Each structure stands twice: as C-alpha cells, then as structure tokens.
XYZ file of C-alpha atoms in Angstrom:
695
model
C 0.000 0.000 0.000
C 1.447 3.337 -1.064
C 0.171 6.891 -1.465
C 0.424 7.629 -5.186
C -1.385 10.934 -5.550
C -2.513 13.909 -3.483
C -4.816 16.633 -4.781
C -4.894 19.935 -2.904
C -7.484 22.639 -3.484
C -7.792 25.984 -1.684
C -5.518 24.955 1.175
C -3.146 27.734 2.288
C -0.958 28.700 -0.683
C -2.758 26.224 -2.959
C -5.615 27.765 -4.924
C -6.740 25.890 -8.013
C -6.405 22.110 -7.676
C -2.858 20.808 -7.926
C -2.214 17.126 -8.487
C 1.014 15.812 -6.975
C 2.104 12.386 -8.179
C 4.090 10.517 -5.522
C 6.662 7.723 -5.691
C 7.906 5.528 -2.871
C 10.253 8.431 -2.238
C 9.341 11.922 -3.391
C 11.296 15.138 -2.873
C 9.511 18.489 -2.977
C 11.851 21.271 -4.076
C 11.508 24.979 -4.681
C 12.379 28.315 -3.165
C 11.357 29.457 0.305
C 7.590 29.836 0.842
C 6.724 28.012 -2.380
C 4.382 25.554 -0.609
C 6.610 22.555 0.196
C 5.748 22.425 3.898
C 2.095 23.009 3.026
C 1.972 19.644 1.236
C 3.240 17.858 4.363
C 0.767 19.711 6.548
C -2.077 18.898 4.164
C -1.369 15.193 4.607
C -1.106 15.703 8.369
C -4.669 17.061 8.379
C -5.872 13.606 7.389
C -3.389 11.198 8.928
C -1.385 12.756 11.755
C -1.437 10.746 15.000
C -1.608 14.058 16.889
C -5.152 15.397 17.132
C -4.051 19.038 17.216
C -2.340 18.646 13.820
C -5.603 17.422 12.276
C -7.654 20.513 13.141
C -8.645 22.728 10.180
C -8.403 26.416 11.092
C -9.482 29.617 9.419
C -5.894 30.321 8.325
C -5.865 27.044 6.359
C -8.331 28.361 3.772
C -6.778 29.890 0.684
C -7.725 33.509 0.156
C -8.010 34.194 -3.596
C -6.287 37.277 -4.906
C -8.591 40.283 -4.639
C -10.772 38.713 -1.949
C -11.179 40.181 1.482
C -10.935 38.157 4.696
C -14.368 37.344 6.012
C -16.272 37.537 2.770
C -18.209 34.619 1.316
C -18.098 30.950 2.226
C -14.778 29.257 1.642
C -14.205 25.591 0.811
C -11.147 23.393 0.596
C -10.432 19.762 -0.025
C -7.442 17.459 0.261
C -7.761 14.168 -1.563
C -5.427 11.171 -1.407
C -5.173 8.162 -3.702
C -3.643 4.882 -2.504
C -2.687 1.942 -4.682
C -2.024 -1.644 -3.651
C 0.776 -3.570 -5.340
C 0.084 -6.264 -2.735
C -2.878 -7.355 -4.831
C -0.435 -8.855 -7.299
C 1.692 -10.701 -4.741
C 1.153 -14.027 -3.081
C 2.211 -12.843 0.400
C -0.445 -11.734 2.878
C -0.795 -7.999 3.508
C -2.998 -6.444 6.219
C -3.714 -3.452 3.983
C -6.053 -5.360 1.661
C -8.640 -6.638 4.188
C -8.450 -3.313 6.048
C -9.643 -1.261 3.087
C -11.000 -3.803 0.599
C -14.643 -2.763 0.890
C -13.717 0.812 -0.048
C -11.723 -0.029 -3.192
C -12.809 1.621 -6.413
C -11.717 1.575 -10.054
C -11.657 4.203 -12.776
C -12.688 1.785 -15.514
C -13.188 -1.907 -16.192
C -9.960 -3.882 -15.923
C -8.047 -1.042 -14.256
C -6.159 -1.370 -10.973
C -8.325 -0.794 -7.892
C -7.381 2.077 -5.618
C -8.483 3.795 -2.426
C -9.789 7.367 -2.368
C -9.833 9.300 0.905
C -10.937 12.922 0.823
C -11.067 15.683 3.428
C -13.621 18.443 2.815
C -13.900 21.556 4.918
C -15.947 24.722 4.730
C -15.652 28.039 6.531
C -18.385 30.583 7.127
C -18.298 33.849 8.996
C -20.534 33.512 12.072
C -19.202 36.537 13.930
C -16.559 34.653 15.925
C -12.812 35.018 15.451
C -12.356 31.603 13.833
C -15.765 31.450 12.205
C -17.763 28.273 11.736
C -15.678 25.417 10.308
C -17.127 22.073 9.297
C -14.693 19.306 8.392
C -15.466 15.780 7.232
C -13.347 12.953 5.862
C -14.852 10.506 3.375
C -14.152 7.430 1.370
C -15.045 8.142 -2.260
C -16.522 5.106 -3.961
C -16.414 6.558 -7.479
C -13.374 6.457 -9.713
C -14.561 9.450 -11.707
C -13.209 12.949 -11.207
C -16.781 14.180 -10.831
C -18.702 12.191 -8.241
C -22.124 12.318 -6.622
C -23.006 12.949 -3.003
C -24.030 9.303 -2.560
C -20.433 8.311 -3.489
C -19.197 9.820 -0.231
C -18.995 7.587 2.848
C -17.782 8.749 6.242
C -14.294 7.456 7.083
C -14.069 6.645 10.808
C -10.941 7.688 12.681
C -10.141 4.069 13.584
C -9.759 3.381 9.847
C -7.741 6.519 9.189
C -5.376 5.655 12.052
C -4.175 2.707 9.979
C -2.370 5.334 7.903
C 0.037 7.629 9.745
C 1.874 10.737 8.664
C 4.958 11.076 10.823
C 5.924 14.706 10.375
C 9.555 15.528 11.118
C 9.892 19.331 11.297
C 12.880 21.369 10.176
C 13.716 22.055 13.824
C 14.124 18.614 15.369
C 13.860 17.878 19.110
C 14.365 14.133 19.626
C 14.239 14.538 23.405
C 10.492 15.133 23.115
C 10.064 11.795 21.374
C 12.087 10.086 24.128
C 10.134 11.738 26.925
C 7.254 10.558 29.033
C 4.580 12.682 27.432
C 1.652 10.790 26.020
C 2.047 10.254 22.289
C 5.844 10.365 22.185
C 7.433 7.665 20.046
C 9.087 5.914 22.977
C 6.145 6.095 25.362
C 3.808 4.554 22.777
C 6.121 1.582 22.418
C 7.078 1.122 26.081
C 3.521 1.471 27.365
C 2.283 -1.100 24.892
C 4.650 -3.876 26.041
C 2.644 -6.936 27.001
C 4.517 -7.907 30.169
C 4.086 -11.424 31.447
C 2.936 -11.937 35.011
C 6.362 -13.242 36.026
C 8.087 -10.198 34.516
C 5.686 -7.851 36.287
C 6.193 -9.529 39.677
C 9.987 -9.549 39.326
C 10.137 -5.865 38.371
C 7.769 -4.905 41.203
C 9.904 -6.822 43.735
C 13.029 -5.015 42.536
C 11.289 -1.646 42.880
C 10.185 -2.479 46.442
C 13.717 -3.582 47.282
C 15.083 -0.303 45.925
C 12.587 1.719 47.967
C 13.459 -0.172 51.157
C 17.158 0.547 50.591
C 16.598 4.270 50.064
C 14.243 4.527 53.048
C 16.114 2.259 55.464
C 15.754 3.118 59.117
C 19.277 4.505 59.503
C 19.529 6.033 56.048
C 20.163 9.730 55.392
C 16.933 10.009 53.422
C 14.993 8.786 56.462
C 16.658 11.478 58.594
C 15.628 14.172 56.113
C 12.130 12.686 56.122
C 11.881 12.939 59.893
C 12.966 16.582 59.926
C 10.411 17.490 57.269
C 7.641 15.775 59.242
C 8.697 17.494 62.492
C 8.595 20.960 60.879
C 5.288 20.213 59.152
C 3.681 19.416 62.508
C 4.704 22.851 63.809
C 2.894 24.586 60.953
C -0.084 22.312 60.308
C -2.665 21.198 62.913
C -5.395 19.703 60.677
C -5.709 15.897 60.691
C -5.895 15.988 56.954
C -2.571 15.821 55.137
C -0.828 15.406 58.438
C 1.721 12.919 57.112
C 4.461 14.378 54.924
C 6.892 11.702 53.730
C 9.523 11.489 51.063
C 9.071 8.392 48.869
C 10.678 7.114 45.668
C 8.062 7.881 43.037
C 8.469 4.534 41.315
C 6.509 2.219 43.534
C 4.474 1.186 40.539
C 5.781 -0.346 37.375
C 4.333 2.394 35.145
C 6.056 5.036 37.224
C 9.307 3.174 36.987
C 9.095 2.961 33.214
C 8.754 6.735 33.064
C 12.263 7.009 34.465
C 13.797 5.448 31.349
C 16.348 7.798 29.816
C 18.797 7.542 26.931
C 22.493 8.185 27.587
C 25.438 8.495 25.186
C 28.963 7.392 26.015
C 31.931 7.548 25.943
C 32.319 11.310 26.054
C 35.131 13.782 26.477
C 34.054 14.130 30.098
C 33.361 11.621 32.848
C 29.613 12.137 32.462
C 27.400 10.386 29.923
C 25.519 12.757 27.580
C 21.776 13.018 27.178
C 20.158 13.863 23.836
C 19.883 17.505 24.918
C 23.658 17.642 25.409
C 24.322 16.800 21.751
C 24.944 19.434 19.099
C 22.220 20.361 16.601
C 23.653 18.137 13.878
C 23.926 15.013 16.033
C 20.474 15.611 17.519
C 19.060 15.826 14.018
C 20.829 12.631 12.933
C 19.643 10.852 16.078
C 16.067 11.967 15.379
C 16.232 10.209 12.011
C 17.845 7.203 13.673
C 15.032 7.086 16.228
C 12.330 7.242 13.558
C 14.146 4.515 11.646
C 14.280 2.244 14.712
C 10.582 2.825 15.494
C 9.605 1.799 11.951
C 11.781 -1.327 12.190
C 10.262 -2.223 15.565
C 6.761 -1.761 14.168
C 7.602 -4.140 11.331
C 8.665 -6.732 13.912
C 5.524 -6.080 15.959
C 3.372 -6.703 12.881
C 5.177 -9.992 12.169
C 4.877 -11.031 15.813
C 1.120 -10.365 15.865
C 0.726 -12.538 12.768
C 2.755 -15.363 14.333
C 1.368 -15.019 17.879
C -2.152 -13.571 17.541
C -3.219 -14.792 21.009
C -0.195 -13.593 22.944
C 1.616 -10.764 21.102
C 4.712 -9.196 22.661
C 3.233 -5.691 22.252
C -0.356 -4.496 22.643
C 0.345 -1.797 20.039
C -1.233 -2.251 16.599
C 1.139 -0.437 14.208
C -0.182 1.576 11.265
C -0.322 -0.283 7.982
C 1.478 2.586 6.281
C 3.663 5.319 7.773
C 4.312 8.301 5.520
C 7.559 9.782 6.750
C 7.268 13.509 5.991
C 10.662 15.107 6.584
C 11.214 18.831 6.281
C 14.679 19.994 5.212
C 16.707 16.922 6.250
C 19.904 18.816 5.370
C 19.575 21.199 8.353
C 22.671 21.154 10.601
C 24.018 18.084 8.767
C 27.564 17.901 7.425
C 27.672 17.235 3.653
C 29.206 13.758 3.919
C 26.352 12.665 6.213
C 23.695 13.816 3.744
C 24.545 11.017 1.322
C 24.061 8.427 4.085
C 20.711 9.924 5.043
C 19.409 9.978 1.475
C 20.486 6.350 0.971
C 18.698 5.263 4.145
C 15.544 7.219 3.289
C 15.485 5.391 -0.040
C 15.736 2.045 1.749
C 12.925 2.995 4.128
C 10.709 4.076 1.241
C 10.934 0.588 -0.252
C 9.653 -1.081 2.939
C 6.067 -2.296 2.887
C 5.127 -0.203 5.925
C 6.725 3.132 5.005
C 6.951 5.829 2.379
C 9.102 8.967 2.325
C 8.338 12.561 1.331
C 11.144 15.099 1.738
C 11.209 18.859 1.309
C 14.425 20.638 0.475
C 15.974 23.677 -1.119
C 19.469 22.276 -0.880
C 21.446 21.304 -4.002
C 23.314 18.818 -1.768
C 20.074 16.845 -1.384
C 18.748 17.321 -4.901
C 21.930 16.119 -6.631
C 21.537 12.769 -4.844
C 17.942 12.253 -5.924
C 16.651 10.705 -9.120
C 15.060 13.531 -11.187
C 11.928 11.387 -11.601
C 11.417 11.644 -7.821
C 11.491 15.451 -7.773
C 8.440 17.720 -7.710
C 9.084 21.397 -8.320
C 6.936 23.968 -6.501
C 6.738 27.642 -7.349
C 4.467 30.563 -6.618
C 2.507 31.758 -9.630
C 1.883 35.466 -9.217
C 0.066 37.642 -11.695
C -2.918 39.975 -11.890
C -5.306 37.063 -11.427
C -3.797 34.607 -8.929
C -1.209 34.121 -6.227
C -0.859 30.393 -5.667
C 1.389 27.337 -5.607
C 1.969 25.437 -8.846
C 3.482 21.931 -8.884
C 5.469 20.520 -11.820
C 7.232 17.241 -12.568
C 10.757 17.170 -13.938
C 10.533 16.562 -17.690
C 13.187 14.219 -19.096
C 13.598 12.580 -22.490
C 12.306 9.032 -22.818
C 14.690 6.599 -21.151
C 15.085 4.926 -24.540
C 16.443 8.181 -25.991
C 20.243 8.365 -26.228
C 20.132 11.768 -24.552
C 18.361 10.465 -21.428
C 21.465 9.546 -19.421
C 23.257 12.754 -20.387
C 20.353 15.028 -19.423
C 19.712 13.152 -16.200
C 23.369 13.314 -15.202
C 23.684 16.966 -16.153
C 20.774 18.221 -14.076
C 21.969 16.165 -11.120
C 25.382 17.792 -11.494
C 23.865 21.303 -11.467
C 20.851 21.115 -9.110
C 21.089 24.824 -8.277
C 19.165 25.574 -11.474
C 15.949 24.545 -9.671
C 16.368 27.329 -7.118
C 17.355 30.155 -9.460
C 15.249 33.129 -10.463
C 17.155 33.111 -13.733
C 19.329 30.468 -15.394
C 22.084 31.375 -17.838
C 22.981 28.382 -19.999
C 26.505 28.298 -21.392
C 28.409 25.670 -23.292
C 31.198 24.686 -20.936
C 33.841 25.526 -18.351
C 34.768 28.840 -19.940
C 31.254 30.243 -19.664
C 30.937 28.983 -16.103
C 34.115 30.859 -15.195
C 33.759 34.047 -17.242
C 30.059 34.894 -17.176
C 29.793 35.404 -13.397
C 32.645 37.909 -13.645
C 30.936 39.925 -16.379
C 27.555 39.808 -14.651
C 29.150 41.056 -11.438
C 31.118 43.677 -13.352
C 27.953 45.065 -14.920
C 26.128 45.346 -11.618
C 24.096 42.144 -11.594
C 25.856 40.052 -8.983
C 24.706 36.481 -9.576
C 24.233 35.358 -5.943
C 22.229 38.354 -4.776
C 20.173 38.230 -7.987
C 19.675 34.435 -7.674
C 21.192 33.791 -11.105
C 22.671 30.364 -11.851
C 25.328 29.955 -14.537
C 24.937 26.416 -15.818
C 27.289 24.997 -18.514
C 24.680 22.837 -20.249
C 24.013 24.878 -23.332
C 25.777 22.807 -25.956
C 24.741 19.262 -26.556
C 21.018 18.627 -26.087
C 20.356 22.258 -25.096
C 16.806 21.827 -26.413
C 15.991 19.489 -23.543
C 17.097 22.057 -21.000
C 14.907 24.652 -22.694
C 11.965 22.253 -22.375
C 12.784 21.559 -18.724
C 13.139 25.213 -17.740
C 10.033 26.211 -19.706
C 7.992 23.514 -17.981
C 9.186 24.800 -14.590
C 8.576 28.425 -15.640
C 12.175 29.344 -14.813
C 13.369 32.225 -17.053
C 16.579 31.496 -18.912
C 19.143 32.972 -21.293
C 21.382 30.878 -23.501
C 24.847 31.681 -24.826
C 25.841 29.350 -27.650
C 29.005 29.020 -29.661
C 28.294 30.254 -33.185
C 31.035 28.023 -34.581
C 31.124 29.695 -37.991
C 32.625 27.301 -40.565
C 32.799 24.512 -37.998
C 30.700 21.439 -38.704
C 27.098 22.230 -37.773
C 27.946 25.845 -37.004
C 27.113 29.152 -38.677
C 23.907 28.783 -40.653
C 23.628 25.246 -39.251
C 23.523 26.660 -35.734
C 20.815 29.134 -36.773
C 18.767 26.291 -38.262
C 19.117 24.159 -35.121
C 18.025 26.979 -32.822
C 15.008 27.833 -34.972
C 13.876 24.198 -35.146
C 14.171 23.712 -31.405
C 12.409 26.971 -30.560
C 9.515 25.916 -32.761
C 9.441 22.546 -31.010
C 9.129 24.109 -27.551
C 6.179 26.187 -28.651
C 7.467 29.520 -30.003
C 4.990 30.925 -32.523
C 6.143 30.405 -36.126
C 4.820 33.812 -37.162
C 7.013 35.436 -34.508
C 10.119 33.377 -35.170
C 10.484 32.891 -38.930
C 8.495 35.661 -40.581
C 10.592 37.388 -43.254
C 10.604 41.103 -44.089
C 8.437 40.469 -47.145
C 5.782 38.828 -44.964
C 6.548 35.221 -45.938
C 6.667 32.662 -43.111
C 9.242 29.921 -43.505
C 7.937 26.375 -43.698
C 9.725 23.341 -42.240
C 11.258 22.492 -45.613
C 12.582 26.061 -45.918
C 14.155 25.855 -42.484
C 15.707 22.482 -43.318
C 17.654 24.134 -46.156
C 19.094 26.909 -44.011
C 22.372 25.094 -43.340
C 23.084 24.963 -47.031
C 22.837 28.719 -47.397
C 26.047 30.441 -48.390
C 28.669 30.917 -45.715
C 29.241 34.617 -45.333
C 30.955 37.067 -43.061
C 29.537 37.088 -39.584
C 29.230 40.857 -39.607
C 27.282 41.165 -42.844
C 23.661 40.636 -43.774
C 21.684 38.488 -43.689
C 23.398 36.271 -41.095
C 23.791 39.096 -38.612
C 20.106 39.932 -38.876
C 19.220 36.363 -37.844
C 21.594 36.548 -34.884
C 19.997 39.796 -33.727
C 16.529 38.350 -34.267
C 17.209 35.280 -32.129
C 18.319 37.516 -29.255
C 14.636 38.479 -28.897
C 14.096 34.864 -27.801
C 16.960 34.998 -25.277
C 19.414 33.136 -27.526
C 22.826 34.790 -27.780
C 25.979 33.746 -29.618
C 29.693 33.898 -28.991
C 30.703 34.826 -32.535
C 32.367 34.098 -34.801
C 33.465 30.883 -33.041
C 33.195 30.505 -29.271
C 33.677 32.435 -26.050
C 37.402 31.609 -25.934
C 38.036 33.075 -29.378
C 35.828 36.045 -28.514
C 37.902 36.770 -25.404
C 41.127 36.594 -27.415
C 39.732 39.078 -29.910
C 38.975 41.609 -27.204
C 41.795 40.969 -24.714
C 44.672 39.497 -26.752
C 47.421 41.570 -25.163
C 46.262 40.728 -21.651
C 46.271 36.994 -22.401
C 49.763 37.321 -23.832
C 50.751 39.197 -20.705
C 50.152 36.088 -18.604
C 52.995 34.213 -20.369
C 56.594 33.986 -19.261
C 59.436 34.800 -21.688
C 59.869 31.114 -22.471
C 56.198 30.513 -23.300
C 54.228 31.058 -26.498
C 53.686 29.410 -29.908
C 56.549 28.940 -32.342
C 56.811 29.058 -36.132
C 58.852 26.413 -37.919
C 60.631 27.294 -41.142
C 63.649 26.349 -43.295
C 66.520 28.814 -43.571
C 68.412 29.579 -46.794
C 70.558 26.475 -46.308
C 67.507 24.258 -45.864
C 68.021 23.812 -42.133
C 64.940 23.491 -39.903
C 64.534 26.484 -37.645
C 62.012 27.689 -35.073
C 61.150 31.178 -33.931
C 58.658 32.363 -31.348
C 55.646 33.981 -32.928
C 56.272 37.129 -30.922
C 59.850 37.295 -32.247
C 58.929 36.748 -35.900
C 60.838 38.896 -38.430
C 58.128 40.379 -40.604
C 60.512 41.065 -43.476
C 62.063 37.596 -43.520
C 60.381 35.818 -46.422
C 61.364 32.365 -45.165
C 59.887 33.043 -41.734
C 56.778 34.464 -43.367
C 56.437 31.286 -45.416
C 56.624 29.341 -42.157
C 53.978 31.641 -40.704
C 51.588 30.817 -43.550
C 51.987 27.119 -42.859
C 51.492 27.773 -39.123
C 48.293 29.731 -39.826
C 46.957 26.898 -41.997
C 47.788 24.393 -39.275
C 46.069 26.542 -36.615
C 43.028 27.105 -38.830
C 42.532 23.368 -39.313
C 42.957 22.733 -35.571
C 40.571 25.567 -34.656
C 37.805 24.800 -37.133
C 38.175 21.030 -36.595
C 37.071 18.206 -38.876
C 34.581 18.750 -41.678
C 35.269 22.468 -41.465
C 34.893 25.199 -44.052
C 37.820 26.794 -45.884
C 38.049 29.713 -43.485
C 37.071 32.287 -46.103
C 34.729 34.141 -43.749
C 37.584 34.993 -41.368
C 39.847 38.023 -41.754
C 43.606 37.735 -41.959
C 43.869 39.001 -38.394
C 41.395 36.376 -37.169
C 43.321 33.591 -38.902
C 46.560 34.691 -37.227
C 44.670 34.805 -33.924
C 43.856 31.110 -34.394
C 47.523 30.382 -33.653
C 47.069 31.870 -30.195
C 43.702 30.112 -29.844
C 45.369 26.780 -30.557
C 48.164 27.518 -28.087
C 46.005 28.749 -25.208
C 42.816 26.720 -25.505
C 43.680 23.559 -27.380
C 46.987 23.041 -25.637
C 47.148 24.616 -22.169
C 43.567 24.193 -20.966
C 40.727 26.700 -20.885
C 40.011 27.163 -17.146
C 43.676 27.685 -16.250
C 44.182 30.210 -19.032
C 41.074 32.217 -18.146
C 41.845 32.230 -14.424
C 45.345 33.586 -15.082
C 43.835 36.251 -17.319
C 41.196 37.322 -14.792
C 43.759 37.569 -12.011
C 45.951 39.872 -14.089
C 43.408 42.378 -15.411
C 41.591 45.213 -13.667
C 37.856 45.797 -13.796
C 38.420 49.027 -15.694
C 40.383 47.195 -18.394
C 37.710 44.511 -18.616
C 35.021 47.121 -19.037
C 36.965 49.070 -21.640
C 37.093 46.176 -24.107
C 33.858 44.441 -23.101
C 32.301 42.223 -25.822
C 28.880 43.632 -26.652
C 27.174 40.240 -26.330
C 27.812 40.247 -22.576
C 26.244 43.691 -22.226
C 23.189 42.484 -24.130
C 22.866 39.384 -21.931
C 23.097 41.333 -18.683
C 20.512 43.837 -19.928
C 18.159 41.004 -20.855
C 18.713 39.403 -17.439
C 17.721 42.659 -15.767
C 14.544 42.779 -17.847
C 13.591 39.195 -16.987
C 14.313 39.646 -13.283
C 12.260 42.842 -13.353
C 9.344 40.912 -14.840
C 9.590 38.425 -11.983
C 9.587 41.214 -9.393
C 6.427 42.648 -10.929
C 4.621 39.321 -11.048
C 4.837 38.729 -14.781
C 5.094 35.199 -16.108
C-alpha cells in the first residue's frame, strides 16, 4: 500500500487544484515559501497521529487574490489516492482486508485504488475563527466528478491505519524520548505486554530499591523525619498530616517513566543526554530514532501474525507510515547527507513506510533521481497568487540523450532554485560569465542567477525543462562559424528547437516580405552560403534570435571572442619562455624555429613558415569537416595560432583564471564584448518581470 497521488485545493498557498504524483520516495523542491511544507501539513490534516495537527483552522483556507478576509463561504479539499501492489503478490498484507470494501476503479480492468478525501468549509458567524465544518470521506467513485451518494464517512479508527509522521525542520528528539503521552518511545514502552512473572519480578526489585533508600538509619529517612517534624509545627489539621519522602516509582508504570537515553563515551566523565548533543547530532539521532521505530513496528506486525493470542506488544502499528521530513539537510555535514538519502530510499521501499522530503538544498537534490522530484513555485500575476506543482521533464529513457540530461541536471541542481538560469556551453562560460555579470552590476548570488554549462549538446531538452518549470533562462551558444554544424547550421538548429518548444512560427520565422518559412525552408538553411559574420543576412538572424533569449559567442566561441577583445592581456600572462613557435627552413635548408612574438616580418622564409602555421592553426581551430576559413579576416586567422596555443593546448580554465587575475575591472570594461552587455541587460529585464509578477 502506497500513497500515489494527493490533490490539494484551496488549502493555504494552494488555490486551483494541484495534483502531486508521488513515488515511494518523493522530494519536494523549490524556493522558500513556495508551498513545500504546506503539502506535508495537508497530509497531516488527514493522517497525523496528533489530534491538534488534524484541526482545520481559518488560516488554512486559501484567500483568492482580490478577496477580502471574512467575505463569502470558503471551501477546501485534500484528496489522497492509494494503490495496492500487494494485490499482485502471493504474500499476505494487512492493507487489503483493512480497506477492501472501499476499493474503487476508474474503468473496467483497471487497478483498484483507495480514495480518501477531506472536505472543509468556513463561514463567517461573527466569531474570530468562524464556523468550520470538516469531514473525511471514502469516495466510492473512480470518476473525477462524483455524486453525493459516493461519499462515505471514514471513521478515525480506519484513518489511524495510515500515519503521517511529520519531522519538522527544527528537530527535538528529546520530546520523542520523553514521558509525554504520544511520544514515540512512550507509545512503544507502554504497549509492552509484560508477562505476570516479569511484572512480579520488576515490582519486587522496585520495592527492594525503595526499602534501601528509606532504610531506618539512612540519610533520606533522617531528612524525612525533619520534614515531618517541621510540618507538625505549621499544620494542625488531621488531613494531610503525614508528609513523607518516597521514591516515586513504587508502581511499574512510574518506573518505566524514568527510562532515559544516555550516550557514552564522552570527552568528560559524564554520559551525555540527547539535549547535550549538538544540533547536527540531535538531528541525525532523530532520524535514527524514527528509523528504529519503523523497524520495531515491522517486527511487531510480524509477531502479531505469528502469535495472535499472545503478542509481545499491545500496540497495533499503522499499515502505512508516511515519513514527511522537512529539510533533512539542516545542521548536517555534507558527507552525512549522502548516508541519510540512501537510508531514506531504503525505508521508502519497505512495505510499511513511504518517504516525502522537502528541500531547497542542491546537496540533497543532486543525490535524488530527477523522476522523484516535484518542483513547486508561486505563480503570481494579476489574477492569482498560488502554488503550482510541476514534474521534472526528461527525455524518454530509450532516448540516447536520457542519461546525459539526467546526469547533467543532477550535477547542477542549483538551477531549480534560481530566479534566472544562464545556460553556457562549458567551463569557460561557467568561469567568465559570473565575472561579467558582477562587473555590470548584476551580482549572480544576490540576484539568484545560476550559470549552468549545459548549453551545448542537447540544449533543447534544458529549454523544455526550464520552460515547464517556468524558470526564465538565457542561452549563450558558440556560433562556430565554418565549424561542422555551425554558422547557418547553428541558426537552423536553434530555430527548429524553438519551434518545437512552442514559439509561434509567425514570430520566429516571418521574413521582411511577410513570408513565413515552412519546415522544408528551415531544413535548407544550413546549405545557405557561408558569409561574413558581420554582414547581412546572417547578422540579422543573430539579432533576431536575441529576442528569444538566444545569444551567440561569434564568430566561433567564447574563448576566441575573449582573445579578440583581450589578446594583449592573455599574452601578458605568459613567461618569456612561453608562447607558440613558427617552424621554417633557412636559406641552407636547415629546420629552424622562432617564437611567434619574435617573428621577423621582413624575412620571407619566416613568413612562409607563418603561412603554414596559420593553416595548421586554422585546421585545428575549425576542426574536422570544417569550411575553408574564407569568412575569417587575416587578423582572425593569425589569432587562431594563439587560440590553438592557449585553448587547445594549455587548458581553458587555467588560461582564463590567469587572465582574470591579471586584469583590472576598468580594463575589462573598456574592451567588453557587446554580447555580454546584451545578456546582462536582458537578465535585468527578466528579473524585473519576476519582481512585478509577470510570467
């Protein structure tokens, strides 16, 4: 038995009905106040073992945008769907007979399921809280729309077979080890089915202990006598005339309340209690305690099946415990988080438990299968202010891109928590773009911008993902002019993918003469003539695509672009012994080499060597299946020598880091590539739209 779906309507931040599909383990992610905790509390309203958590209050009713508190009647519902894989196993499961008569199906031949629905209404009756009526029903219809006669009251004794164990962000395990009614430990200890012999033996030991403490010559007896003597001086009434110290454990129940947990060894002579532990250890122990309780309950269930007439515990465990954990990462060291996530996964696969986590920590998210994530955000516009829930969209697992996309988004989980994502192609973008954003006054951390190097291969899938999650994004792609698939080919690819994710054709590919390109026209784009990057019509297409938040590092990539604008500063990072060389043959036919920076521009033999070096660098830069290089200027072709030396030989991150450490902000600004200015401006516009509630 597992909870597979919850539907929330008009509960707190939830307005219009949101359907949340649940797995054995589900992780709710999103920014602060997006509604993650609300989902856990919604489930607690139906299935918490604490009565106070089940009460619906006035503040639980969603207030639609534009409404005033106190006006009209308000209604909410929380519906849960349970499915039973046990139906297809041979092993006995208590869940089936417990709920069998309330099973329903959506259609003939479909799997049966269980529908439990909480409905509540609020009406202003002049009191502070108003009049609130709450009922919980079984729904016997499988249809979305059902009749009143399909609702059947669900008694609490049935609902108690399902338990939501809510673990708050601030964890106090000492409460669950205490003597208060309803604590985890007290429920277990008080339900032990002691044998008569065990009871008599424990009682005798308690009496023996009392006699020792209160022996005739003992110090405690002396204190007792003095208290009694003084009491007689102050009190003359026959009532309450005897005042005696006793050990408050004369009964077995009282003795059990003295059970306490101690930790040792310690750095002191004293054993530690739970309260003595640091926040991190207390949090870890809380999870450990919950884990042990669930394991014990599994054993109790087995024992009751094997010994129905004489079970070891009187407790009847829930059939299903939904472990609802809020922010498990709190106070936990990173290396412990992996252990926790692994154990939660194991618990979720047990027959008696299921796990729902909330988190806004990349450290948690990167360890979770994307299929188990549910993304929550607040939709805010002129009409509504409410929580929206989305799944994580991945390619089909049969698609070759599936593993890559899955691995990539696990490697960069911070994209889920960003107000704006900037997609780049690789390490260079990840290193350089934050610097330029900061330089231009849009510091990425304070603006909640994530730079994610996933813009190259399969970038279309990341566009689909971010669009589905309604996360604004900007993409910087390598234009790769004259490289295989680059130039016009890159324009074609971008257009095709933008159309696929839903961009209007009339907006995207409408020509100046009013014609709208068809698919067959777009397919021929890559065969269009290669031309200079800074001439029409290629430049016009580049500018046009910027309207759709697609920008290009042109003419090749961001590394070449940086060399164009900051060549002398990159050269300034080299020692005297470093730099590319030109090979040539002297007048005697001997092989010679000269550093490019020391080249004699009037030496014909050296210049012949330079031409060969340029050709070599061009081939290396443009790669296989490249164009002839005709669209590049002489200066750009010579620059390819430096490109080959810095970025195909030494490594991109190292080169860029040396450059950034050697240049001032003023010098960076002075030669700033215009594409970075355009991107930062667009980011400001998109972030402004978010601030003003525009989707």
